[in-house]
Amino acid sequence: MAEQKMVRFIIERQDGPKDKPYEQQFDVPYRPGLNVVAALMEIQKNPVTVDGKRVPPVVWECNCLEKVCGACMMVINGKARQACCSLVDKLDQPIHLAPARTFPVIRDLLIDRSVMFESLKRIHGWVEVDGTWEVKDAPIQNPYTAQTAYEISHCMTCGCCLEACPNVGPQSDFIGPAPTVQAYLFNLHPLGKFDAPTRLNALMEKGGITSCGNSQNCVEVCPKNIKLTTYLAQLNRDVNKQALRNIFDH
C-alpha cells in the first residue's frame, strides 16, 4: 500500500493581541483539490504538531468559501490572498501561513479589520436614501459608467490591497486603496453623485489620496482584479477639480 502523501504547513501563531508570535508545523493528508481552508479544517479536527504535541486549534476566519466574502484573507507564502481559493497544488511547499499584520491580530490568523470599515465611514461610503426610492421610476445608472461601477462593486473589503500597500501601516496614515476607490464607486451612482463633494473633500484630508505612493502593489494582489490604480488616478483628478471648486466657491 502506497504511503499517504502529506502537506507540511508552517503557521505563525499568536495567543492574543499582545502576545509574541511563534511558529508551529502541521502535516495534513494530501488530496486532490485541497485548499488552505480545507487544510486548516483538518488541523482543527486534530491539532497535533509534527513533533506529536497536541496544541489548541489554529484560529482563523472564513465564511462563503467561494471568494466572495473576503473573510479568509491571510498571508500565504508571503503574499496576501484568499485561503479558500489557494490550492495546495499551486503553492510552493512547505506552505507558510501568517496573519495580515497591517491589521491588529486577535489570535493566530484572525485579524481585526475595523480600521477599513471606519475608513468607509470617513469617505461616506453609502448612498443617502431620501424617499426617492418610493417614486415609480428610479434613477437609471449611466450606461457609460455601469461597467466601471460593476467592477468596483466586486470589492470584498478583504484587505489584500491594504496588506500589500507599503503606504498603509505605522509608517503612514493612508486609509488604503479599497476604501479610497469606494469613494469613486459611490460618486458614479445616480444618487450618490450628489454627495461627491463630501467624499472628495474627505480624501483631501490627512491619510487621503495624497498619501497614495502609486506603488501598484494593490493591483497585483486584488483577488477581484479591480483596476485600483486606474481609479485612484481618476480620483486624484477629481479631488484636484474639487479643490479648485472650493477656492472659487469661497
Coordinates of N, CA and C in Angstrom, one line a residue:
M1 N 0.8 -1.2 0.0 CA 0.0 0.0 0.0 C 0.9 1.3 0.0
A2 N 0.6 2.2 -0.9 CA 1.4 3.4 -1.0 C 1.2 4.3 0.3
E3 N 2.3 4.9 0.6 CA 2.3 5.8 1.8 C 1.5 7.0 1.5
Q4 N 0.7 7.5 2.5 CA -0.1 8.7 2.4 C 0.8 9.9 2.2
K5 N 0.6 10.7 1.1 CA 1.3 11.9 0.9 C 0.8 12.9 1.9
M6 N 1.7 13.7 2.5 CA 1.4 14.7 3.4 C 1.8 16.1 2.9
V7 N 1.1 17.1 3.4 CA 1.4 18.5 3.1 C 1.8 19.2 4.4
R8 N 3.0 19.8 4.4 CA 3.5 20.5 5.5 C 3.1 22.0 5.6
F9 N 2.5 22.4 6.7 CA 2.1 23.8 6.9 C 3.0 24.4 8.1
I10 N 3.6 25.5 7.9 CA 4.3 26.2 8.9 C 3.4 27.5 9.2
I11 N 2.8 27.5 10.4 CA 1.8 28.5 10.7 C 2.4 29.4 11.8
E12 N 2.3 30.7 11.5 CA 2.6 31.7 12.5 C 1.5 32.0 13.4
R13 N 1.7 31.7 14.7 CA 0.6 31.7 15.7 C 0.8 32.9 16.7
Q14 N -0.3 33.3 17.3 CA -0.2 34.3 18.4 C -1.4 34.1 19.3
D15 N -1.1 33.9 20.6 CA -2.1 33.6 21.5 C -3.1 34.7 21.9
G16 N -2.7 35.9 21.6 CA -3.5 37.1 21.9 C -2.9 38.3 21.3
P17 N -3.7 39.4 21.3 CA -3.2 40.7 20.7 C -1.9 41.2 21.2
K18 N -1.5 40.9 22.4 CA -0.3 41.5 23.0 C 0.8 40.4 23.2
D19 N 0.5 39.2 22.8 CA 1.5 38.1 22.9 C 2.4 38.0 21.7
K20 N 3.6 37.4 21.9 CA 4.6 37.3 20.9 C 4.2 36.2 19.9
P21 N 4.4 36.4 18.6 CA 4.1 35.3 17.6 C 5.2 34.2 17.7
Y22 N 4.8 33.0 17.3 CA 5.7 31.9 17.3 C 5.2 31.0 16.2
E23 N 6.0 30.0 15.8 CA 5.6 29.1 14.7 C 5.4 27.7 15.1
Q24 N 4.4 27.0 14.5 CA 4.2 25.6 14.7 C 4.0 25.0 13.3
Q25 N 4.4 23.7 13.3 CA 4.3 23.0 12.0 C 3.3 21.8 12.1
F26 N 2.5 21.7 11.0 CA 1.5 20.6 11.0 C 1.6 19.9 9.6
D27 N 1.3 18.6 9.7 CA 1.2 17.8 8.4 C -0.3 17.5 8.2
V28 N -0.7 17.7 7.0 CA -2.1 17.4 6.6 C -2.1 16.4 5.4
P29 N -2.9 15.4 5.5 CA -3.0 14.4 4.4 C -3.4 15.1 3.1
Y30 N -2.7 14.8 2.0 CA -3.0 15.4 0.7 C -4.2 14.7 0.1
R31 N -4.9 15.5 -0.6 CA -6.0 15.0 -1.5 C -6.1 16.0 -2.7
P32 N -6.6 15.5 -3.8 CA -6.7 16.4 -5.0 C -7.7 17.6 -4.7
G33 N -7.4 18.8 -5.1 CA -8.3 19.9 -4.9 C -8.2 20.5 -3.5
L34 N -7.3 20.1 -2.7 CA -7.1 20.6 -1.3 C -6.8 22.1 -1.4
N35 N -7.5 22.9 -0.6 CA -7.2 24.3 -0.5 C -6.8 24.6 0.9
V36 N -6.3 25.8 1.2 CA -5.8 26.1 2.5 C -6.9 26.1 3.6
V37 N -8.1 26.5 3.3 CA -9.1 26.5 4.3 C -9.4 25.0 4.7
A38 N -9.5 24.1 3.7 CA -9.8 22.7 4.0 C -8.7 22.1 4.8
A39 N -7.4 22.5 4.5 CA -6.3 22.0 5.3 C -6.4 22.5 6.8
L40 N -6.8 23.8 6.9 CA -6.9 24.3 8.3 C -8.0 23.6 9.1
M41 N -9.1 23.2 8.3 CA -10.1 22.4 9.0 C -9.6 21.1 9.4
E42 N -8.7 20.4 8.7 CA -8.1 19.2 9.1 C -7.3 19.4 10.3
I43 N -6.6 20.4 10.4 CA -5.7 20.7 11.5 C -6.6 21.0 12.7
Q44 N -7.7 21.7 12.5 CA -8.7 21.9 13.6 C -9.2 20.6 14.2
K45 N -9.5 19.7 13.4 CA -10.0 18.4 13.9 C -9.0 17.6 14.7
N46 N -7.8 17.8 14.4 CA -6.7 17.0 15.1 C -5.5 17.9 15.2
P47 N -5.5 18.9 16.1 CA -4.4 19.9 16.3 C -3.2 19.3 16.9
V48 N -2.4 18.5 16.2 CA -1.2 17.9 16.7 C -0.1 18.3 15.8
T49 N 1.0 18.8 16.4 CA 2.1 19.3 15.6 C 2.9 18.1 15.0
V50 N 3.9 18.4 14.1 CA 4.7 17.4 13.5 C 5.5 16.6 14.6
D51 N 5.8 17.2 15.7 CA 6.6 16.6 16.7 C 5.7 15.9 17.8
G52 N 4.4 15.7 17.4 CA 3.5 15.0 18.3 C 2.9 15.7 19.4
K53 N 3.0 17.0 19.5 CA 2.4 17.8 20.6 C 1.0 18.2 20.3
R54 N 0.1 17.9 21.2 CA -1.3 18.4 21.0 C -1.4 19.9 21.5
V55 N -1.9 20.7 20.6 CA -2.0 22.1 20.9 C -3.4 22.7 20.6
P56 N -3.7 23.9 21.1 CA -5.0 24.4 20.8 C -5.2 24.6 19.3
P57 N -6.4 24.4 18.8 CA -6.7 24.5 17.3 C -6.3 25.9 16.8
V58 N -5.8 26.0 15.6 CA -5.5 27.2 15.0 C -6.8 28.0 14.7
V59 N -6.7 29.3 15.0 CA -7.9 30.2 14.8 C -7.7 31.0 13.5
W60 N -8.8 31.0 12.7 CA -8.8 31.8 11.5 C -10.2 32.1 11.2
E61 N -10.5 32.9 10.2 CA -11.9 33.3 9.8 C -12.2 32.9 8.4
C62 N -13.4 32.4 8.2 CA -13.9 32.1 6.8 C -15.4 32.2 6.8
N63 N -16.0 32.2 5.7 CA -17.4 32.3 5.6 C -18.0 31.6 4.3
C64 N -17.8 32.3 3.2 CA -18.5 31.8 2.0 C -17.8 30.7 1.3
L65 N -16.5 30.6 1.4 CA -15.7 29.6 0.7 C -15.8 29.7 -0.8
E66 N -16.2 30.8 -1.3 CA -16.3 31.0 -2.8 C -15.7 32.3 -3.3
K67 N -14.7 32.8 -2.6 CA -14.1 34.1 -2.9 C -15.1 35.2 -3.2
V68 N -16.0 35.3 -2.2 CA -17.0 36.4 -2.3 C -17.0 37.3 -1.0
C69 N -16.7 36.7 0.1 CA -16.9 37.5 1.4 C -15.5 38.1 1.8
G70 N -14.4 37.6 1.4 CA -13.1 38.1 1.8 C -12.6 37.8 3.2
A71 N -13.4 37.1 3.9 CA -13.1 36.9 5.4 C -11.8 36.1 5.6
C72 N -11.5 35.2 4.7 CA -10.3 34.2 4.9 C -9.0 34.8 4.4
M73 N -8.9 36.1 4.2 CA -7.6 36.7 3.7 C -6.5 36.5 4.8
M74 N -5.4 36.0 4.3 CA -4.2 35.8 5.2 C -3.0 35.9 4.3
V75 N -1.8 35.9 4.9 CA -0.6 35.9 4.1 C -0.1 34.4 3.9
I76 N -0.1 34.0 2.6 CA 0.2 32.6 2.2 C 1.5 32.7 1.4
N77 N 2.5 32.1 1.9 CA 3.8 32.1 1.2 C 4.2 33.5 0.9
G78 N 4.0 34.4 1.9 CA 4.5 35.8 1.7 C 3.6 36.7 0.9
K79 N 2.4 36.2 0.5 CA 1.5 37.0 -0.3 C 0.1 37.0 0.3
A80 N -0.5 38.2 0.3 CA -1.8 38.3 0.8 C -2.8 37.8 -0.2
R81 N -3.6 36.8 0.2 CA -4.6 36.2 -0.7 C -5.7 35.5 0.1
Q82 N -6.7 35.0 -0.7 CA -7.8 34.3 -0.1 C -7.5 32.8 0.1
A83 N -7.7 32.3 1.4 CA -7.3 31.0 1.7 C -8.2 30.0 1.0
C84 N -9.5 30.4 0.7 CA -10.5 29.4 0.2 C -10.1 29.1 -1.3
C85 N -9.5 29.9 -2.0 CA -9.2 29.7 -3.4 C -7.7 29.4 -3.6
S86 N -6.9 29.3 -2.5 CA -5.5 29.0 -2.7 C -5.3 27.5 -2.6
L87 N -5.1 26.9 -3.8 CA -5.0 25.4 -3.9 C -3.6 25.0 -3.6
V88 N -3.5 23.9 -2.8 CA -2.2 23.4 -2.4 C -1.3 23.0 -3.6
D89 N -1.9 22.5 -4.6 CA -1.2 22.1 -5.8 C -0.5 23.2 -6.5
K90 N -0.9 24.5 -6.2 CA -0.3 25.6 -6.9 C 0.6 26.4 -6.0
L91 N 0.8 25.9 -4.8 CA 1.7 26.6 -3.8 C 3.0 25.8 -3.6
D92 N 4.0 26.6 -3.4 CA 5.3 26.0 -3.0 C 5.2 25.5 -1.6
Q93 N 5.8 24.3 -1.4 CA 5.8 23.7 -0.1 C 7.2 23.6 0.5
P94 N 7.3 23.7 1.9 CA 6.1 23.8 2.8 C 5.4 25.1 2.7
I95 N 4.1 25.1 3.1 CA 3.3 26.3 2.9 C 3.3 27.1 4.2
H96 N 3.7 28.4 4.1 CA 3.8 29.3 5.2 C 2.5 30.1 5.3
L97 N 1.9 30.1 6.5 CA 0.6 30.9 6.7 C 0.9 31.9 7.9
A98 N 0.5 33.1 7.6 CA 0.7 34.2 8.6 C -0.5 35.1 8.6
P99 N -0.7 35.8 9.7 CA -1.8 36.8 9.7 C -1.4 38.1 8.9
A100 N -2.3 38.8 8.4 CA -2.0 40.1 7.7 C -1.8 41.1 8.8
R101 N -0.5 41.4 9.0 CA -0.2 42.3 10.2 C -0.3 43.7 9.9
T102 N -0.8 44.1 8.8 CA -1.3 45.5 8.6 C -2.4 45.8 9.6
F103 N -3.2 44.7 9.9 CA -4.3 44.9 10.8 C -3.9 44.3 12.2
P104 N -4.6 44.7 13.3 CA -4.3 44.1 14.6 C -4.7 42.6 14.6
V105 N -3.8 41.8 15.1 CA -4.0 40.4 15.2 C -4.8 40.1 16.5
I106 N -5.9 39.4 16.4 CA -6.7 39.0 17.5 C -6.1 37.7 18.1
R107 N -6.0 36.7 17.2 CA -5.4 35.4 17.6 C -5.0 34.6 16.4
D108 N -3.8 34.1 16.3 CA -3.3 33.3 15.2 C -3.5 34.0 13.9
L109 N -4.4 33.5 13.0 CA -4.6 34.1 11.7 C -5.8 35.0 11.7
L110 N -6.5 35.2 12.8 CA -7.7 36.0 12.9 C -7.2 37.5 13.1
I111 N -7.7 38.4 12.3 CA -7.4 39.8 12.4 C -8.6 40.7 12.6
D112 N -8.4 41.9 13.0 CA -9.4 42.9 13.2 C -9.3 43.9 12.1
R113 N -10.3 43.9 11.2 CA -10.3 44.8 10.0 C -11.2 46.1 10.2
S114 N -11.4 46.4 11.5 CA -12.3 47.5 11.8 C -11.8 48.8 11.2
V115 N -10.5 49.0 11.1 CA -10.0 50.2 10.6 C -10.4 50.5 9.1
M116 N -10.6 49.4 8.4 CA -11.0 49.5 7.0 C -12.5 50.0 6.9
F117 N -13.3 49.5 7.8 CA -14.7 49.8 7.8 C -14.9 51.3 8.4
E118 N -14.0 51.7 9.3 CA -14.1 53.1 9.8 C -13.7 54.0 8.6
S119 N -12.8 53.6 7.8 CA -12.4 54.4 6.6 C -13.5 54.6 5.7
L120 N -14.4 53.5 5.5 CA -15.5 53.6 4.6 C -16.5 54.7 5.2
K121 N -16.6 54.8 6.5 CA -17.5 55.8 7.1 C -16.9 57.2 6.8
R122 N -15.6 57.3 6.8 CA -14.9 58.5 6.6 C -15.2 59.1 5.2
I123 N -15.2 58.2 4.2 CA -15.4 58.7 2.8 C -16.8 58.6 2.4
H124 N -17.7 58.4 3.4 CA -19.2 58.5 3.1 C -19.5 57.4 2.1
G125 N -19.1 56.1 2.4 CA -19.3 55.0 1.5 C -20.6 54.4 1.5
W126 N -21.6 55.2 1.2 CA -23.0 54.7 1.1 C -23.8 55.8 0.3
V127 N -25.0 55.4 -0.1 CA -25.9 56.3 -0.8 C -27.0 56.7 0.2
E128 N -27.3 58.0 0.3 CA -28.3 58.5 1.2 C -29.7 58.2 0.6
V129 N -30.6 57.6 1.4 CA -31.9 57.3 0.9 C -32.8 58.4 1.4
D130 N -33.4 59.2 0.5 CA -34.1 60.3 0.8 C -35.6 60.3 0.5
G131 N -36.1 59.1 0.2 CA -37.5 58.9 -0.2 C -37.8 58.7 -1.7
T132 N -36.7 59.0 -2.5 CA -36.9 58.9 -3.9 C -37.1 57.5 -4.4
W133 N -36.7 56.5 -3.6 CA -36.9 55.1 -4.0 C -38.4 54.8 -4.0
E134 N -39.3 55.6 -3.4 CA -40.7 55.3 -3.4 C -41.3 55.8 -4.7
V135 N -40.6 56.6 -5.5 CA -41.1 57.1 -6.8 C -41.1 55.9 -7.8
K136 N -42.1 55.9 -8.6 CA -42.2 54.8 -9.6 C -41.0 54.6 -10.4
D137 N -40.4 55.6 -11.0 CA -39.3 55.5 -11.9 C -38.0 55.8 -11.1
A138 N -37.2 54.8 -10.8 CA -36.0 55.0 -10.0 C -34.9 55.5 -11.0
P139 N -33.9 56.2 -10.4 CA -32.8 56.7 -11.3 C -32.1 55.6 -12.0
I140 N -31.7 55.9 -13.2 CA -31.0 54.9 -14.0 C -29.5 55.1 -14.0
Q141 N -28.8 54.0 -13.9 CA -27.3 54.1 -13.9 C -26.9 54.5 -15.3
N142 N -25.9 55.4 -15.3 CA -25.3 55.8 -16.6 C -24.7 54.6 -17.3
P143 N -25.1 54.3 -18.5 CA -24.6 53.1 -19.1 C -23.1 53.2 -19.5
Y144 N -22.6 54.4 -19.5 CA -21.2 54.6 -19.8 C -20.3 54.3 -18.6
T145 N -20.9 54.4 -17.4 CA -20.1 54.1 -16.2 C -20.5 52.8 -15.5
A146 N -21.6 52.2 -16.0 CA -22.1 51.0 -15.4 C -21.1 49.9 -15.2
Q147 N -20.3 49.7 -16.3 CA -19.3 48.6 -16.3 C -18.2 48.9 -15.2
T148 N -17.8 50.1 -15.1 CA -16.8 50.5 -14.1 C -17.4 50.3 -12.7
A149 N -18.6 50.8 -12.5 CA -19.2 50.6 -11.2 C -19.4 49.1 -10.8
Y150 N -19.7 48.3 -11.8 CA -19.9 46.9 -11.6 C -18.6 46.3 -11.1
E151 N -17.5 46.7 -11.8 CA -16.2 46.1 -11.5 C -15.8 46.5 -10.1
I152 N -15.9 47.7 -9.7 CA -15.5 48.2 -8.4 C -16.4 47.5 -7.3
S153 N -17.7 47.3 -7.6 CA -18.6 46.7 -6.7 C -18.3 45.3 -6.2
H154 N -17.3 44.7 -7.0 CA -16.9 43.3 -6.6 C -16.0 43.4 -5.4
C155 N -15.5 44.5 -5.0 CA -14.6 44.6 -3.8 C -15.2 43.9 -2.6
M156 N -14.5 43.0 -1.9 CA -14.9 42.3 -0.8 C -14.5 42.9 0.5
T157 N -13.8 44.0 0.5 CA -13.1 44.6 1.6 C -12.3 43.5 2.4
C158 N -11.6 42.7 1.6 CA -10.9 41.6 2.2 C -9.6 42.1 2.9
G159 N -9.0 43.2 2.3 CA -7.8 43.8 2.9 C -6.6 43.4 2.2
C160 N -6.6 42.6 1.2 CA -5.4 42.2 0.5 C -4.6 43.5 0.0
C161 N -5.3 44.4 -0.5 CA -4.6 45.6 -1.1 C -4.0 46.4 0.0
L162 N -4.6 46.5 1.2 CA -4.0 47.2 2.3 C -2.8 46.5 2.9
E163 N -2.8 45.2 2.9 CA -1.7 44.4 3.4 C -0.5 44.6 2.4
A164 N -0.8 44.7 1.1 CA 0.3 44.8 0.2 C 0.9 46.2 0.0
C165 N 0.1 47.2 0.4 CA 0.4 48.6 0.1 C 1.5 49.0 1.1
P166 N 2.7 49.5 0.7 CA 3.7 50.0 1.6 C 3.4 51.3 2.3
N167 N 2.3 51.9 1.8 CA 1.9 53.2 2.5 C 0.8 53.0 3.5
V168 N 0.4 51.8 3.8 CA -0.6 51.5 4.8 C 0.1 50.9 6.0
G169 N 0.0 51.4 7.2 CA 0.6 50.9 8.4 C 1.2 52.0 9.3
P170 N 2.0 51.7 10.2 CA 2.5 52.7 11.2 C 3.3 53.8 10.5
Q171 N 3.9 53.4 9.3 CA 4.8 54.4 8.7 C 4.0 55.5 7.9
S172 N 2.7 55.3 7.8 CA 1.9 56.2 7.0 C 0.4 56.3 7.6
D173 N -0.3 57.3 7.2 CA -1.7 57.4 7.7 C -2.7 57.1 6.5
F174 N -2.2 56.6 5.4 CA -3.1 56.3 4.2 C -4.2 55.3 4.6
I175 N -5.4 55.6 4.2 CA -6.5 54.8 4.6 C -6.6 53.5 3.7
G176 N -5.8 53.5 2.6 CA -5.7 52.3 1.8 C -6.5 52.4 0.5
P177 N -6.1 51.5 -0.5 CA -6.8 51.6 -1.8 C -8.2 51.3 -1.8
A178 N -8.6 50.2 -1.1 CA -10.0 49.8 -1.2 C -11.0 50.9 -0.7
P179 N -10.9 51.4 0.5 CA -11.8 52.5 0.9 C -11.8 53.7 0.0
T180 N -10.6 54.0 -0.5 CA -10.4 55.2 -1.3 C -11.2 55.0 -2.6
V181 N -11.0 53.9 -3.3 CA -11.7 53.6 -4.5 C -13.2 53.5 -4.4
Q182 N -13.7 53.1 -3.2 CA -15.1 53.0 -2.9 C -15.7 54.4 -3.1
A183 N -15.0 55.4 -2.8 CA -15.5 56.8 -3.0 C -15.8 57.0 -4.4
Y184 N -14.9 56.5 -5.3 CA -15.2 56.7 -6.8 C -16.4 55.9 -7.2
L185 N -16.6 54.7 -6.6 CA -17.8 53.9 -6.9 C -19.1 54.7 -6.6
F186 N -19.2 55.3 -5.4 CA -20.4 55.9 -4.9 C -20.6 57.3 -5.6
N187 N -19.5 57.9 -6.1 CA -19.6 59.1 -6.9 C -20.2 58.8 -8.3
L188 N -20.1 57.6 -8.7 CA -20.7 57.2 -10.0 C -22.2 56.9 -9.9
H189 N -22.7 56.7 -8.7 CA -24.1 56.3 -8.5 C -25.0 57.5 -8.8
P190 N -26.1 57.3 -9.5 CA -27.0 58.4 -9.9 C -27.5 59.3 -8.7
L191 N -27.6 58.7 -7.5 CA -28.0 59.4 -6.3 C -26.7 59.8 -5.5
G192 N -25.8 58.8 -5.5 CA -24.5 59.0 -4.7 C -23.7 60.2 -5.2
K193 N -23.9 60.6 -6.5 CA -23.1 61.7 -7.0 C -23.4 63.0 -6.3
F194 N -24.5 63.1 -5.7 CA -24.9 64.4 -5.0 C -24.0 64.6 -3.8
D195 N -23.5 63.5 -3.2 CA -22.6 63.6 -2.1 C -21.1 63.5 -2.5
A196 N -20.8 63.6 -3.8 CA -19.4 63.5 -4.3 C -18.5 64.6 -3.6
P197 N -19.0 65.9 -3.5 CA -18.1 66.8 -2.8 C -17.7 66.4 -1.4
T198 N -18.6 65.8 -0.7 CA -18.3 65.4 0.7 C -17.2 64.3 0.7
R199 N -17.3 63.4 -0.3 CA -16.3 62.3 -0.4 C -15.0 62.8 -0.8
L200 N -15.0 63.7 -1.8 CA -13.7 64.3 -2.4 C -13.0 65.1 -1.3
N201 N -13.8 65.9 -0.6 CA -13.2 66.7 0.5 C -12.6 65.8 1.6
A202 N -13.2 64.7 1.9 CA -12.7 63.8 2.9 C -11.4 63.2 2.4
L203 N -11.2 63.0 1.1 CA -10.0 62.5 0.5 C -8.9 63.5 0.5
M204 N -9.2 64.8 0.7 CA -8.2 65.8 0.8 C -7.5 65.9 2.1
E205 N -8.2 65.2 3.1 CA -7.7 65.3 4.5 C -6.5 64.3 4.7
K206 N -5.9 64.4 5.8 CA -4.7 63.6 6.2 C -5.1 62.1 6.0
G207 N -4.2 61.4 5.3 CA -4.4 60.0 5.1 C -5.2 59.7 3.8
G208 N -5.6 60.8 3.1 CA -6.4 60.6 1.9 C -5.6 60.3 0.6
I209 N -6.0 60.8 -0.5 CA -5.5 60.4 -1.8 C -4.0 60.8 -1.9
T210 N -3.6 61.9 -1.3 CA -2.2 62.3 -1.4 C -1.2 61.4 -0.7
S211 N -1.7 60.5 0.1 CA -0.8 59.6 0.8 C -0.6 58.3 0.0
C212 N -1.2 58.2 -1.1 CA -1.0 57.0 -2.0 C 0.3 57.2 -2.8
G213 N 1.2 56.3 -2.7 CA 2.5 56.4 -3.3 C 2.6 55.7 -4.7
N214 N 1.4 55.3 -5.2 CA 1.4 54.7 -6.5 C 2.4 53.5 -6.7
S215 N 2.5 52.7 -5.7 CA 3.4 51.5 -5.8 C 2.8 50.4 -6.7
Q216 N 1.5 50.4 -6.8 CA 0.8 49.5 -7.7 C 0.8 48.1 -7.2
N217 N 1.2 47.9 -5.9 CA 1.1 46.6 -5.3 C -0.3 46.1 -5.2
C218 N -1.3 47.1 -5.0 CA -2.7 46.7 -4.8 C -3.3 46.0 -6.0
V219 N -2.9 46.4 -7.2 CA -3.4 45.8 -8.4 C -2.9 44.3 -8.5
E220 N -1.7 44.1 -8.1 CA -1.1 42.8 -8.2 C -1.8 41.8 -7.3
V221 N -2.3 42.2 -6.1 CA -2.8 41.2 -5.2 C -4.4 41.2 -5.2
C222 N -5.0 42.1 -5.8 CA -6.5 42.2 -5.7 C -7.1 40.9 -6.3
P223 N -7.8 40.1 -5.4 CA -8.4 38.8 -5.9 C -9.5 39.0 -6.9
K224 N -10.0 40.2 -7.0 CA -11.1 40.5 -8.0 C -10.6 41.2 -9.2
N225 N -9.3 41.4 -9.3 CA -8.7 42.1 -10.5 C -9.3 43.5 -10.8
I226 N -9.6 44.2 -9.7 CA -10.1 45.6 -9.9 C -8.9 46.5 -10.3
K227 N -9.1 47.3 -11.2 CA -8.0 48.2 -11.7 C -7.9 49.4 -10.7
L228 N -7.4 49.1 -9.5 CA -7.3 50.1 -8.4 C -6.5 51.3 -8.8
T229 N -5.4 51.1 -9.3 CA -4.5 52.3 -9.6 C -5.2 53.2 -10.7
T230 N -5.9 52.6 -11.6 CA -6.6 53.4 -12.6 C -7.6 54.3 -12.0
Y231 N -8.4 53.8 -11.0 CA -9.4 54.5 -10.4 C -8.8 55.5 -9.3
L232 N -7.7 55.1 -8.7 CA -7.0 56.1 -7.8 C -6.6 57.3 -8.6
A233 N -6.1 57.1 -9.8 CA -5.6 58.2 -10.7 C -6.8 59.1 -11.0
Q234 N -7.9 58.5 -11.4 CA -9.1 59.3 -11.7 C -9.6 60.0 -10.5
L235 N -9.5 59.4 -9.3 CA -10.0 60.1 -8.1 C -9.1 61.3 -7.8
N236 N -7.8 61.1 -8.1 CA -6.8 62.2 -7.9 C -7.2 63.4 -8.7
R237 N -7.6 63.1 -9.9 CA -8.0 64.2 -10.8 C -9.3 64.9 -10.3
D238 N -10.2 64.1 -9.8 CA -11.5 64.6 -9.3 C -11.3 65.4 -8.0
V239 N -10.3 65.0 -7.2 CA -10.0 65.7 -6.0 C -9.4 67.0 -6.3
N240 N -8.5 67.1 -7.3 CA -7.9 68.4 -7.7 C -9.0 69.3 -8.2
K241 N -9.9 68.8 -9.0 CA -11.0 69.7 -9.5 C -11.9 70.2 -8.4
Q242 N -12.1 69.3 -7.4 CA -12.9 69.8 -6.2 C -12.2 70.8 -5.4
A243 N -10.9 70.7 -5.3 CA -10.1 71.7 -4.6 C -10.2 73.1 -5.3
L244 N -10.2 73.1 -6.6 CA -10.4 74.3 -7.4 C -11.8 74.9 -7.1
R245 N -12.8 74.0 -7.1 CA -14.2 74.5 -6.9 C -14.3 75.1 -5.5
N246 N -13.6 74.5 -4.5 CA -13.7 75.0 -3.2 C -13.1 76.4 -3.1
I247 N -12.0 76.7 -3.9 CA -11.4 78.0 -3.9 C -12.4 79.1 -4.4
F248 N -13.0 78.7 -5.6 CA -13.9 79.7 -6.2 C -15.3 79.8 -5.5
D249 N -15.7 78.7 -4.8 CA -16.9 78.8 -4.1 C -16.9 79.7 -2.9
H250 N -15.6 79.9 -2.4 CA -15.4 80.8 -1.3 C -15.0 82.2 -1.7

